[in-house]
Coordinates of C-alpha atoms in Angstrom, one line a residue:
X1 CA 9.5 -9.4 -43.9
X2 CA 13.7 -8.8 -43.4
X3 CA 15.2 -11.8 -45.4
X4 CA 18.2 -13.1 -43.5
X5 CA 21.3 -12.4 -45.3
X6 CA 24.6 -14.2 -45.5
X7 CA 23.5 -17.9 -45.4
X8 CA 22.5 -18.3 -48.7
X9 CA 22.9 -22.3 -50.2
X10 CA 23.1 -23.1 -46.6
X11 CA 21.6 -25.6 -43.8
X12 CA 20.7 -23.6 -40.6
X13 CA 19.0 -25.4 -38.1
X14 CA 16.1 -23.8 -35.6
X15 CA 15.6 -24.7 -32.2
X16 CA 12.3 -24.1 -31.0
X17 CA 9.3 -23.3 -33.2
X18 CA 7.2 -20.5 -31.4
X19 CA 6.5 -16.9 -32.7
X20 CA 10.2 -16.2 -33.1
X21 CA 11.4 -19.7 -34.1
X22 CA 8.8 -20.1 -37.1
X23 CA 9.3 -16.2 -38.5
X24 CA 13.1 -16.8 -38.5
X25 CA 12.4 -20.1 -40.4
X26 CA 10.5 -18.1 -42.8
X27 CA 12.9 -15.2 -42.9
X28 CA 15.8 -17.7 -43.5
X29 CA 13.7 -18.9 -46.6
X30 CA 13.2 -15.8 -47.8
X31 CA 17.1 -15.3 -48.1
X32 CA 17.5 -18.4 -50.1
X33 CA 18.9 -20.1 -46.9
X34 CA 17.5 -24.3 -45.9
X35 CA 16.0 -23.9 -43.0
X36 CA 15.2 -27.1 -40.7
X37 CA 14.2 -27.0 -37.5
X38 CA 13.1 -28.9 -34.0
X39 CA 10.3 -28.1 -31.4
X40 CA 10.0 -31.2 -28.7
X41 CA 6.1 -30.2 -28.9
X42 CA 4.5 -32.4 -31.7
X43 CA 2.2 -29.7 -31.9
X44 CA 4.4 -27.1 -32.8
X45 CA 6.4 -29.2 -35.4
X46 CA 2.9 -29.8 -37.4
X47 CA 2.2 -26.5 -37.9
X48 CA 5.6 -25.5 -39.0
X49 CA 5.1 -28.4 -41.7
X50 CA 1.7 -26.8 -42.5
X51 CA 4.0 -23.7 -43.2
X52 CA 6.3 -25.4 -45.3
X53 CA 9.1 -25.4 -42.7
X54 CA 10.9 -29.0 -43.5
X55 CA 11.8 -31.0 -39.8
X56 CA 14.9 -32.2 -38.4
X57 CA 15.2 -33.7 -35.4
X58 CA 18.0 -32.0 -34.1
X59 CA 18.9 -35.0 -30.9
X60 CA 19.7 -37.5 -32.9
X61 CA 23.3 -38.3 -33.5
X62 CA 24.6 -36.9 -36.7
X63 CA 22.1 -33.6 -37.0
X64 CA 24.9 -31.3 -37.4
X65 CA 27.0 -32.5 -40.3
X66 CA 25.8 -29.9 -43.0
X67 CA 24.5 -27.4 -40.5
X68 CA 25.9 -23.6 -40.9
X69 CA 24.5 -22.3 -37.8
X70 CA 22.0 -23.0 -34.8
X71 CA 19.3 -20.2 -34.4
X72 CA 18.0 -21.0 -30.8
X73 CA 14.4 -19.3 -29.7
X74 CA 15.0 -16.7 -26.5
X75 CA 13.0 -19.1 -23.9
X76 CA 15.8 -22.1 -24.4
X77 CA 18.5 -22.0 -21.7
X78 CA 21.7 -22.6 -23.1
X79 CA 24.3 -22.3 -20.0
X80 CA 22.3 -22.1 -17.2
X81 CA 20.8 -23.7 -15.2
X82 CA 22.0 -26.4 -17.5
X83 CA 22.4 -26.4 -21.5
X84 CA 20.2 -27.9 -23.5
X85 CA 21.0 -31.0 -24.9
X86 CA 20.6 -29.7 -29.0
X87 CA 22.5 -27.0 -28.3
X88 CA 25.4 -28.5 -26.5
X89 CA 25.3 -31.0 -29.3
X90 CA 26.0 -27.7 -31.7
X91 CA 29.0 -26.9 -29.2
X92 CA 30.9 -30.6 -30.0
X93 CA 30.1 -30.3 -33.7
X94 CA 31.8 -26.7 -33.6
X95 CA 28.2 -25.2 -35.3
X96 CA 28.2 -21.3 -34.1
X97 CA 24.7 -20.6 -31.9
X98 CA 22.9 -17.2 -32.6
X99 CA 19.5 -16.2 -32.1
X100 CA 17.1 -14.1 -34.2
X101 CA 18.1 -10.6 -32.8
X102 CA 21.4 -11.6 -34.3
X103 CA 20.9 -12.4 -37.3
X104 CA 18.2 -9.6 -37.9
X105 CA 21.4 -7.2 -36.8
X106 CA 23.1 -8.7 -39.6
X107 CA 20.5 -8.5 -42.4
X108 CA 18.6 -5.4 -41.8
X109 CA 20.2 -3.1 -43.8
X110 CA 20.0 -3.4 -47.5
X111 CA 21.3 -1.6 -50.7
X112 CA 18.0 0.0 -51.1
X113 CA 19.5 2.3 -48.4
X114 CA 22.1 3.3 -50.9
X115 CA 19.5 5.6 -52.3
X116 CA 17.9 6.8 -49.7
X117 CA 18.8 10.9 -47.9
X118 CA 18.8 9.8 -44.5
X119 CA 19.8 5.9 -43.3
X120 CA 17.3 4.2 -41.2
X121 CA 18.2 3.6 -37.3
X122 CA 17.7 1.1 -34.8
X123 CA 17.2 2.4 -30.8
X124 CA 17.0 -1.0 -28.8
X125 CA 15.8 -0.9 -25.1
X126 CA 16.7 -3.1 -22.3
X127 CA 16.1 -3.0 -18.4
X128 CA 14.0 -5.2 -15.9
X129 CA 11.2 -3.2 -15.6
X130 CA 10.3 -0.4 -17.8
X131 CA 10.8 -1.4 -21.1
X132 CA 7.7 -2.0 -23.1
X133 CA 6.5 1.0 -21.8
X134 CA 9.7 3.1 -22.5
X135 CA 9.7 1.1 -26.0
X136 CA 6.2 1.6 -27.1
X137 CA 6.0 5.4 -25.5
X138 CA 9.4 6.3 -28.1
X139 CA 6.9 4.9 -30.7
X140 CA 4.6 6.5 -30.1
X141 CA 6.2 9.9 -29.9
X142 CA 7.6 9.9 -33.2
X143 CA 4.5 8.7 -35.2
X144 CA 2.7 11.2 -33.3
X145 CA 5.6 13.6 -34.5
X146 CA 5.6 12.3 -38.2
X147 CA 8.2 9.9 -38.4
X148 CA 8.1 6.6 -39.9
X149 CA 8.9 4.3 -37.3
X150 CA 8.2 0.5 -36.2
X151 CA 7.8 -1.6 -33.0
X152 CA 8.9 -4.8 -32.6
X153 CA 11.4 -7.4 -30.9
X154 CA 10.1 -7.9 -27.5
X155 CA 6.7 -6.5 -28.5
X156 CA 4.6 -5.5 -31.2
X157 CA 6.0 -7.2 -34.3
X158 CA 8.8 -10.4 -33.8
X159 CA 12.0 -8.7 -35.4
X160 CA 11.7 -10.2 -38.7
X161 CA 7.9 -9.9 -39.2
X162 CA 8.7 -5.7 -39.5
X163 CA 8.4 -4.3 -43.0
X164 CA 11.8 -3.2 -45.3
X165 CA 12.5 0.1 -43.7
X166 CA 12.1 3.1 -45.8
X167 CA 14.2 6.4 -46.0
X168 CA 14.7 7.9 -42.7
X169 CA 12.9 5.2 -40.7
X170 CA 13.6 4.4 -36.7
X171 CA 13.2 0.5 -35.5
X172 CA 12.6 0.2 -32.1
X173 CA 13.3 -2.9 -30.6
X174 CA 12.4 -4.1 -27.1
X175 CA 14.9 -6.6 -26.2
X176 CA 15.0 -9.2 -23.5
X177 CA 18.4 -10.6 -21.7
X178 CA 17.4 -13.9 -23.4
X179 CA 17.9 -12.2 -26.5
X180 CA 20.5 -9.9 -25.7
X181 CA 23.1 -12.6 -24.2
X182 CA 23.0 -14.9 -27.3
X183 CA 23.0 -12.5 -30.1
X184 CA 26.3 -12.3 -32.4
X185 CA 25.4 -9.5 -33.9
X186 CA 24.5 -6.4 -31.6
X187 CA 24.5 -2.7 -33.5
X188 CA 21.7 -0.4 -32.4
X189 CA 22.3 2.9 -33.0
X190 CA 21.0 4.1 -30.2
X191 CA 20.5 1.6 -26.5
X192 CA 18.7 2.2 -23.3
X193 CA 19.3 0.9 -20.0
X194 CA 16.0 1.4 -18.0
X195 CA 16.9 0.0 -14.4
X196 CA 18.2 -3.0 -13.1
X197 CA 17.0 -5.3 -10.4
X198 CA 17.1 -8.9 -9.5
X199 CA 15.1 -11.1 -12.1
X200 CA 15.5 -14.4 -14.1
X201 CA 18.3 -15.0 -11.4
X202 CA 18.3 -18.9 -12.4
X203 CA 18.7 -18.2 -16.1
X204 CA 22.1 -16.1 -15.9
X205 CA 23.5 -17.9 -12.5
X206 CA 22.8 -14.6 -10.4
X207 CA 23.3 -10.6 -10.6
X208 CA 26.5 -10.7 -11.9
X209 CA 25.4 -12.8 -15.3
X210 CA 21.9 -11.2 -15.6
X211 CA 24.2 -7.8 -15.5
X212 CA 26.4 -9.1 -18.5
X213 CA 23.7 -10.2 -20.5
X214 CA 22.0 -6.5 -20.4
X215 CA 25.8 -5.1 -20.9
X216 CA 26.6 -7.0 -23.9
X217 CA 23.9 -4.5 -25.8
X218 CA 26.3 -1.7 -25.1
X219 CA 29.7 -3.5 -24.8
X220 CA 29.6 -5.3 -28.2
X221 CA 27.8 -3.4 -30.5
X222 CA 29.3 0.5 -29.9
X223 CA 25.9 2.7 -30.0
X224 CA 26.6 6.4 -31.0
X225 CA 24.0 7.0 -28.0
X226 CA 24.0 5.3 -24.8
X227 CA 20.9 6.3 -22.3
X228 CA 21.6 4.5 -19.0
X229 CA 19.9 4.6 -16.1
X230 CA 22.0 5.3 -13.1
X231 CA 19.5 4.6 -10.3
X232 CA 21.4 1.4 -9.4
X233 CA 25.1 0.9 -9.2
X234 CA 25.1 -1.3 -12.6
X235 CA 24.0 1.6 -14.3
X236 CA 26.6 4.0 -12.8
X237 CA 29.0 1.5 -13.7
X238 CA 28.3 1.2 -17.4
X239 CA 27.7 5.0 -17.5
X240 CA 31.5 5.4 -15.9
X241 CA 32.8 2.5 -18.1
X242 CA 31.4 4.0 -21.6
X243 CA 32.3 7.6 -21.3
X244 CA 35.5 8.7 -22.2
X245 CA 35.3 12.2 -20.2
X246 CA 33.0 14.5 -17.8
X247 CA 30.8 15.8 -20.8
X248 CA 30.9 13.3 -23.3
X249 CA 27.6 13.4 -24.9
X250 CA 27.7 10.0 -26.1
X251 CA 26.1 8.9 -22.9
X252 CA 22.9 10.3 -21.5
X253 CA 22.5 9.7 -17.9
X254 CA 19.0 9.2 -16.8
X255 CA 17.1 9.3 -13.0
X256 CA 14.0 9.2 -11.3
X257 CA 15.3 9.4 -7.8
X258 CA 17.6 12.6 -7.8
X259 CA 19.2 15.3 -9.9
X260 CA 21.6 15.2 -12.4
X261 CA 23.2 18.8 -13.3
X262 CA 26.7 17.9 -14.0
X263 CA 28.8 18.4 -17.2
X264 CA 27.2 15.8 -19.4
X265 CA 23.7 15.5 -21.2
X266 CA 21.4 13.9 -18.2
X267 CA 17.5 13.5 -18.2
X268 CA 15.7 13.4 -15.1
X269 CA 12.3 13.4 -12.9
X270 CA 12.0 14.7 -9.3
X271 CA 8.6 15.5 -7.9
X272 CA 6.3 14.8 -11.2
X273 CA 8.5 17.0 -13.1
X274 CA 11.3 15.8 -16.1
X275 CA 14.4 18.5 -16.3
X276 CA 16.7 18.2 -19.3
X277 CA 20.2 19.7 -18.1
X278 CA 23.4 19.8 -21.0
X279 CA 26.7 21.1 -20.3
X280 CA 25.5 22.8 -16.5
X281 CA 22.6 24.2 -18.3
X282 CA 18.3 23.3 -18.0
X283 CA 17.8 23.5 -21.7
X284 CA 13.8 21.6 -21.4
X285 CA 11.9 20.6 -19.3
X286 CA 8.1 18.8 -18.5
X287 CA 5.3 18.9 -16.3
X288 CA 4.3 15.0 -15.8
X289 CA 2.1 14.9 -12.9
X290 CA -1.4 15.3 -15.3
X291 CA -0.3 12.7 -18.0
X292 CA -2.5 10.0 -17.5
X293 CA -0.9 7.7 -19.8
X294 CA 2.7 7.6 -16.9
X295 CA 1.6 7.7 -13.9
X296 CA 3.9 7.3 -10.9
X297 CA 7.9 7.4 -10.2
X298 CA 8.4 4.5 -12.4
X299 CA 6.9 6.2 -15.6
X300 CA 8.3 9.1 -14.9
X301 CA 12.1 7.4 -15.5
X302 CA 10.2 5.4 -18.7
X303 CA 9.3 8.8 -19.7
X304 CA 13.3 10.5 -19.5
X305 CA 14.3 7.3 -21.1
X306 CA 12.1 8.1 -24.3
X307 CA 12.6 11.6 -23.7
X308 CA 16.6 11.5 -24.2
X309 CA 16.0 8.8 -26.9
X310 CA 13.8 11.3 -29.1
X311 CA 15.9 14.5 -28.5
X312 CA 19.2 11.8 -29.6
X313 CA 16.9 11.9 -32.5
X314 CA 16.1 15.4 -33.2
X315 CA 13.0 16.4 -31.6
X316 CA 11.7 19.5 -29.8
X317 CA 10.9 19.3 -26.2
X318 CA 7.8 20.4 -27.0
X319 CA 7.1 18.0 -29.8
X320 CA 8.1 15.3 -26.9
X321 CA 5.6 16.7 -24.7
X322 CA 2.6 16.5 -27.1
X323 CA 3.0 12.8 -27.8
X324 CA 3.6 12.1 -24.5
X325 CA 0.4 13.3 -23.8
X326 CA -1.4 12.0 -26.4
X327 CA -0.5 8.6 -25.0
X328 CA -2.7 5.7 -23.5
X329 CA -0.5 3.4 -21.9
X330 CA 0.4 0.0 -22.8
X331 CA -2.4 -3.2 -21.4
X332 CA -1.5 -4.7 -18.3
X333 CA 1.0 -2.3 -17.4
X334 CA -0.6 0.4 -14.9
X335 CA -3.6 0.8 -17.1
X336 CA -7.0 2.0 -16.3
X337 CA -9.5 -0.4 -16.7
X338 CA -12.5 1.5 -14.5
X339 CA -14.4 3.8 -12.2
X340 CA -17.1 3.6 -9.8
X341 CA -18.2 5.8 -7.5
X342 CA -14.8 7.2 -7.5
X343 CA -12.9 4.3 -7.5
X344 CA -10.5 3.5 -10.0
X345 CA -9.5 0.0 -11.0
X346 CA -6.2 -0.1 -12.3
X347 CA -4.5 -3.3 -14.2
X348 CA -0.7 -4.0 -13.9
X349 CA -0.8 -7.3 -14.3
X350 CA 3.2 -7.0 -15.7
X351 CA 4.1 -6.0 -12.3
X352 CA 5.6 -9.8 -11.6
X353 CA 8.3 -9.4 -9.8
X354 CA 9.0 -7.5 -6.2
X355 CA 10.5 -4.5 -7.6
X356 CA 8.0 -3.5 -10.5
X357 CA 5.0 -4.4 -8.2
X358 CA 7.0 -1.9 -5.6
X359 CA 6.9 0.9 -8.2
X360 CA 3.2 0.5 -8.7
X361 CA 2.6 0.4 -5.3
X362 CA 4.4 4.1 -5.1
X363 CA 2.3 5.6 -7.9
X364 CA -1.0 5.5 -6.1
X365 CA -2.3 7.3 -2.8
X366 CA -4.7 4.6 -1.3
X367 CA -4.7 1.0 -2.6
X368 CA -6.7 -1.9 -1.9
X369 CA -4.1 -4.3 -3.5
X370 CA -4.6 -7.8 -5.7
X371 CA -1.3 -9.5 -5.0
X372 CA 0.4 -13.1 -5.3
X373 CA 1.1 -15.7 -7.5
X374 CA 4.1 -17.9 -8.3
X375 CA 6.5 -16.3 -6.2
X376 CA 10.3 -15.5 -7.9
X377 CA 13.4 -16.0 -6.3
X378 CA 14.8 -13.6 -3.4
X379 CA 11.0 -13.0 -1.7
X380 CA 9.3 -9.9 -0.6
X381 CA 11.3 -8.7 2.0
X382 CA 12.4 -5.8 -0.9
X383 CA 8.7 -4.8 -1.1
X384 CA 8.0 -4.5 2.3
X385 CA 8.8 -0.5 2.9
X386 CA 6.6 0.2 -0.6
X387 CA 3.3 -1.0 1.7
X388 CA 2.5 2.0 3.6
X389 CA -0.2 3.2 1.0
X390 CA -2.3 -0.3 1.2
X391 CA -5.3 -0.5 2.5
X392 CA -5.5 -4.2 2.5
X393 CA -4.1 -6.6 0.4
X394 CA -6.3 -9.1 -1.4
X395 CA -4.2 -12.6 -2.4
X396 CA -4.8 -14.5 -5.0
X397 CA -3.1 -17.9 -6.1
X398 CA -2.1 -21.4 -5.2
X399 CA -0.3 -20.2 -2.4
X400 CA -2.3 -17.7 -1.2
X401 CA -1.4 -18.6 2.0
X402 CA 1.6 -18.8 2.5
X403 CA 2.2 -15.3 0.5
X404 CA -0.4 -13.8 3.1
X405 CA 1.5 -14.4 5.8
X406 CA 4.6 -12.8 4.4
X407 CA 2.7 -9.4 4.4
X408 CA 4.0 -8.5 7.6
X409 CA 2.1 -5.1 9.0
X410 CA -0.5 -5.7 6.0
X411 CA -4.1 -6.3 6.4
X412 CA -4.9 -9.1 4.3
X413 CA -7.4 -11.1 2.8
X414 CA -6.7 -14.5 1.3
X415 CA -9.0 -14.7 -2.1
X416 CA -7.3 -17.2 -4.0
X417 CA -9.3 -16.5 -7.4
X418 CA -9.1 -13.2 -9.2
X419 CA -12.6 -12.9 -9.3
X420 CA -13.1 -13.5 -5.3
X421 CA -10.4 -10.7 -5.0
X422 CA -12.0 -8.1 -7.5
X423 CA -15.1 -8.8 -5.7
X424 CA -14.2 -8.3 -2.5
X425 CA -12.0 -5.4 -3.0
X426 CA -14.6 -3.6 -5.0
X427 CA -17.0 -3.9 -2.5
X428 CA -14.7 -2.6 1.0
X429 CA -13.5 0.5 -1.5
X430 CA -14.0 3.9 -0.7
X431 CA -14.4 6.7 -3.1
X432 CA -10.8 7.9 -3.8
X433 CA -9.3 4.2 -3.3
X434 CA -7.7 2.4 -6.4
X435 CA -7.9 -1.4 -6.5
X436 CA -4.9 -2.1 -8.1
X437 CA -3.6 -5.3 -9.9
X438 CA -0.1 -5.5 -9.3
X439 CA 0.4 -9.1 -8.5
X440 CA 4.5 -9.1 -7.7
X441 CA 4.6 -12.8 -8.8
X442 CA 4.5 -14.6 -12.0
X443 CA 1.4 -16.0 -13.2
X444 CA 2.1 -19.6 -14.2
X445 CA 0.3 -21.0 -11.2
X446 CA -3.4 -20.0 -12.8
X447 CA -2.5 -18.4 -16.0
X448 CA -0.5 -18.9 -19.1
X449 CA 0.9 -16.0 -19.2
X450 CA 0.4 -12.5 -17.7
X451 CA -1.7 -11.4 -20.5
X452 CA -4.3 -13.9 -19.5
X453 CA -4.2 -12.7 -15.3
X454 CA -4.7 -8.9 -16.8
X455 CA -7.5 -10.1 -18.8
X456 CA -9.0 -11.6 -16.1
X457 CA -9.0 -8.9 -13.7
X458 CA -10.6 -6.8 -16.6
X459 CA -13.3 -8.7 -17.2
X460 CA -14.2 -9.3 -12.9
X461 CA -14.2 -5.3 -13.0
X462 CA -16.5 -5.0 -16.0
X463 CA -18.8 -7.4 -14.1
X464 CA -18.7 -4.1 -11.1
X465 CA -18.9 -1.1 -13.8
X466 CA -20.7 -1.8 -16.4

């Protein structure tokens, strides 16, 4: 556990009492700070008694008085659509609002490190689609290489469940725009920009807001290393706005989609194969097409992103190489589940909005697709010229319907239950056909979560293979 530091002798209040909410709580204890905090699920305040966590119902008129600070939980919106009503009630009573990536930025380091030859680092990692994968796939490289390191934040581990680090250790953090537009405190050492495209649209009032909330991870917190990905204009933007000349080195620009020789240090991927270039020069490069664990465009821009990261870091190309392929991929997120009679069943249940689902759709020569769900914001028209390698299209959902009929040009087949689909498309297959799960919707119309849909679709195909 990483105590929080600074608040000692004081009241901080916690809004929400999920993973996050309750480790903070506990974290806040741990550095001699009285924690109280609020969930509107009855549920979820009994088990933070059970934990010891004392209960303050932050709504009611007075809450604030002796409160230092309001730790909010990522899935709380605070400005838009509206504000919550606890924490506007922490505006009027002039309480500063943080969040847990915040205060972890603040309380990570310790004197310990004082002692130690080399200072541990933090490399956080942002983007719409990409970033567990890029996040676990840097992981995994340098434990693979020998170097202590730890996943956590958006995955693996909640930021303050990670251990103390030790000498020379690397945090890698996958961070969300939920976390990243609250936090007061921002410092990675090193920060990743995988892509950029339209998602949680109601949450930061359009583009323009989601945009600011990935480029306050940059703009506030002055990493020595900035990887962007310049596939979008954002991403060319922020790459222009943080360099300070042609072939400052400080900023690594990364592409899937065409070559970057210039003056600077770039990364990229064209055709299956990843081309480090520095100062006009190729000084590494890698063959992706055979590593199982990436397949397709889109994990061939995760796979520059953790490249550059780990070279910022001090590894070989061909150290890079080896773990990348050692690795296994990350569940629900293109993962191979099966094969039958050369068919290959392929889960990427994460794939819930139009332009990760569009990716997946790329990475695979002939498809017989499991699509739908509870459709986001801006519809399908973006995913539309990413159909030419399906088969047929099998929908599943509430609405199956409805999203059917936006297929135009698609053969489709309307399912409505994941093991209808699974069924269905396992049985019209043909040997060299992938029936893919790569939904392009969230999953709150059947499912809890995404999780749950993948799961699903694992266990219809296990019901096929075997």
């Amino acid at each position: 556990m990483i105590p929080v530091r600074g608040y000692e002798n004081q009241t901080v209040a916690i809004l929400g009492l999920g993973r996050s909410g309750r480790a903070t709580a506990k974290a806040l204890m741990a550095g001699c700070a009285n924690a109280v905090a609020w969930d509107d699920n009855p549920a979820a305040r009994e088990a933070a008694e059970a934990d010891g966590i004392i209960i303050r119902d932050l709504s009611r008129q007075g809450a604030f008085l002796d409160v230092s600070c309001l730790v909010v939980s990522p899935g709380i919106p605070h400005l838009y659509p509206t504000p919550n009503a606890v924490i506007a009630a922490a505006w009027d009573a002039n309480v500063p609002v943080d969040n847990d990536i915040g205060l972890f930025f603040r309380s990570f380091a310790s004197r310990d490190w004082d002692e130690f030859d080399q200072p541990p680092r933090v490399v956080a990692v942002t983007g719409s689609n990409g970033k567990s994968t890029t996040s676990a796939l840097i992981h995994h490289i340098l434990t693979q290489a020998g170097k202590p390191a730890q996943l956590a934040g958006n995955i693996g581990r909640g930021v303050f469940d990670i251990d103390p680090a030790i000498d020379g250790e690397i945090v890698v953090l996958e961070l969300s725009s939920y976390q990243t537009e609250l936090a007061r405190s921002l410092t990675p050492d090193i920060a990743v920009l995988t892509n950029l495209s339209p998602d949680h649209l109601d949450r930061h009032a359009g583009i323009g807001g989601y945009f600011a909330a990935k480029r306050r991870l940059f703009a506030e917190g002055a990493p020595d290393r900035n990887i962007i990905g310049v596939d979008e204009i954002e991403g060319r933007f922020l790459a222009n706005q943080l360099s300070e000349a042609q072939g400052d080195d400080r900023v690594l620009r990364i592409s899937n989609t065409r070559k970057l020789d210039d003056a600077g240090w770039t990364v990229f991927a064209r055709k299956g194969f990843l081309s480090e270039w520095r100062k006009g020069r190729q000084i590494g490069s890698i063959d992706l097409r055979e590593i199982a664990g990436l397949p397709g465009a889109h994990n061939h821009q995760n796979a520059c992103a953790a490249y550059a990261v780990c070279r910022c870091l001090g590894l070989g190309p061909k150290q890079i190489e080896e773990g990348m392929r050692s690795y296994g991929g990350l569940p629900h997120r293109s993962q191979l589940v099966g094969e039958k009679d050369g068919v290959t069943f392929v889960n990427d249940s994460k794939a819930t909005n139009v332009e990760s689902a569009a990716k997946a759709l790329q990475a695979f020569k002939r498809i017989r697709w499991i699509c739908g769900g509870l459709e986001k914001e801006g519809g399908l028209d973006g995913l539309l010229p990413h159909v030419g390698s399906v088969a047929k299209a099998y929908v599943i959902g509430r609405e199956a319907a409805a999203f059917a009929m936006k297929l135009k040009d698609v053969e489709t087949e309307v399912c409505t239950t994941m093991e209808n689909a699974v069924a269905l498309a396992a049985a019209e297959a043909e040997e060299g056909d992938t029936v893919l799960l790569a939904p392009a919707c969230a999953s709150f119309d059947q499912y809890n979560s995404f999780e749950k849909r993948g799961e699903d679709f694992i266990a219809q195909v296990a019901k096929i293979t075997g």
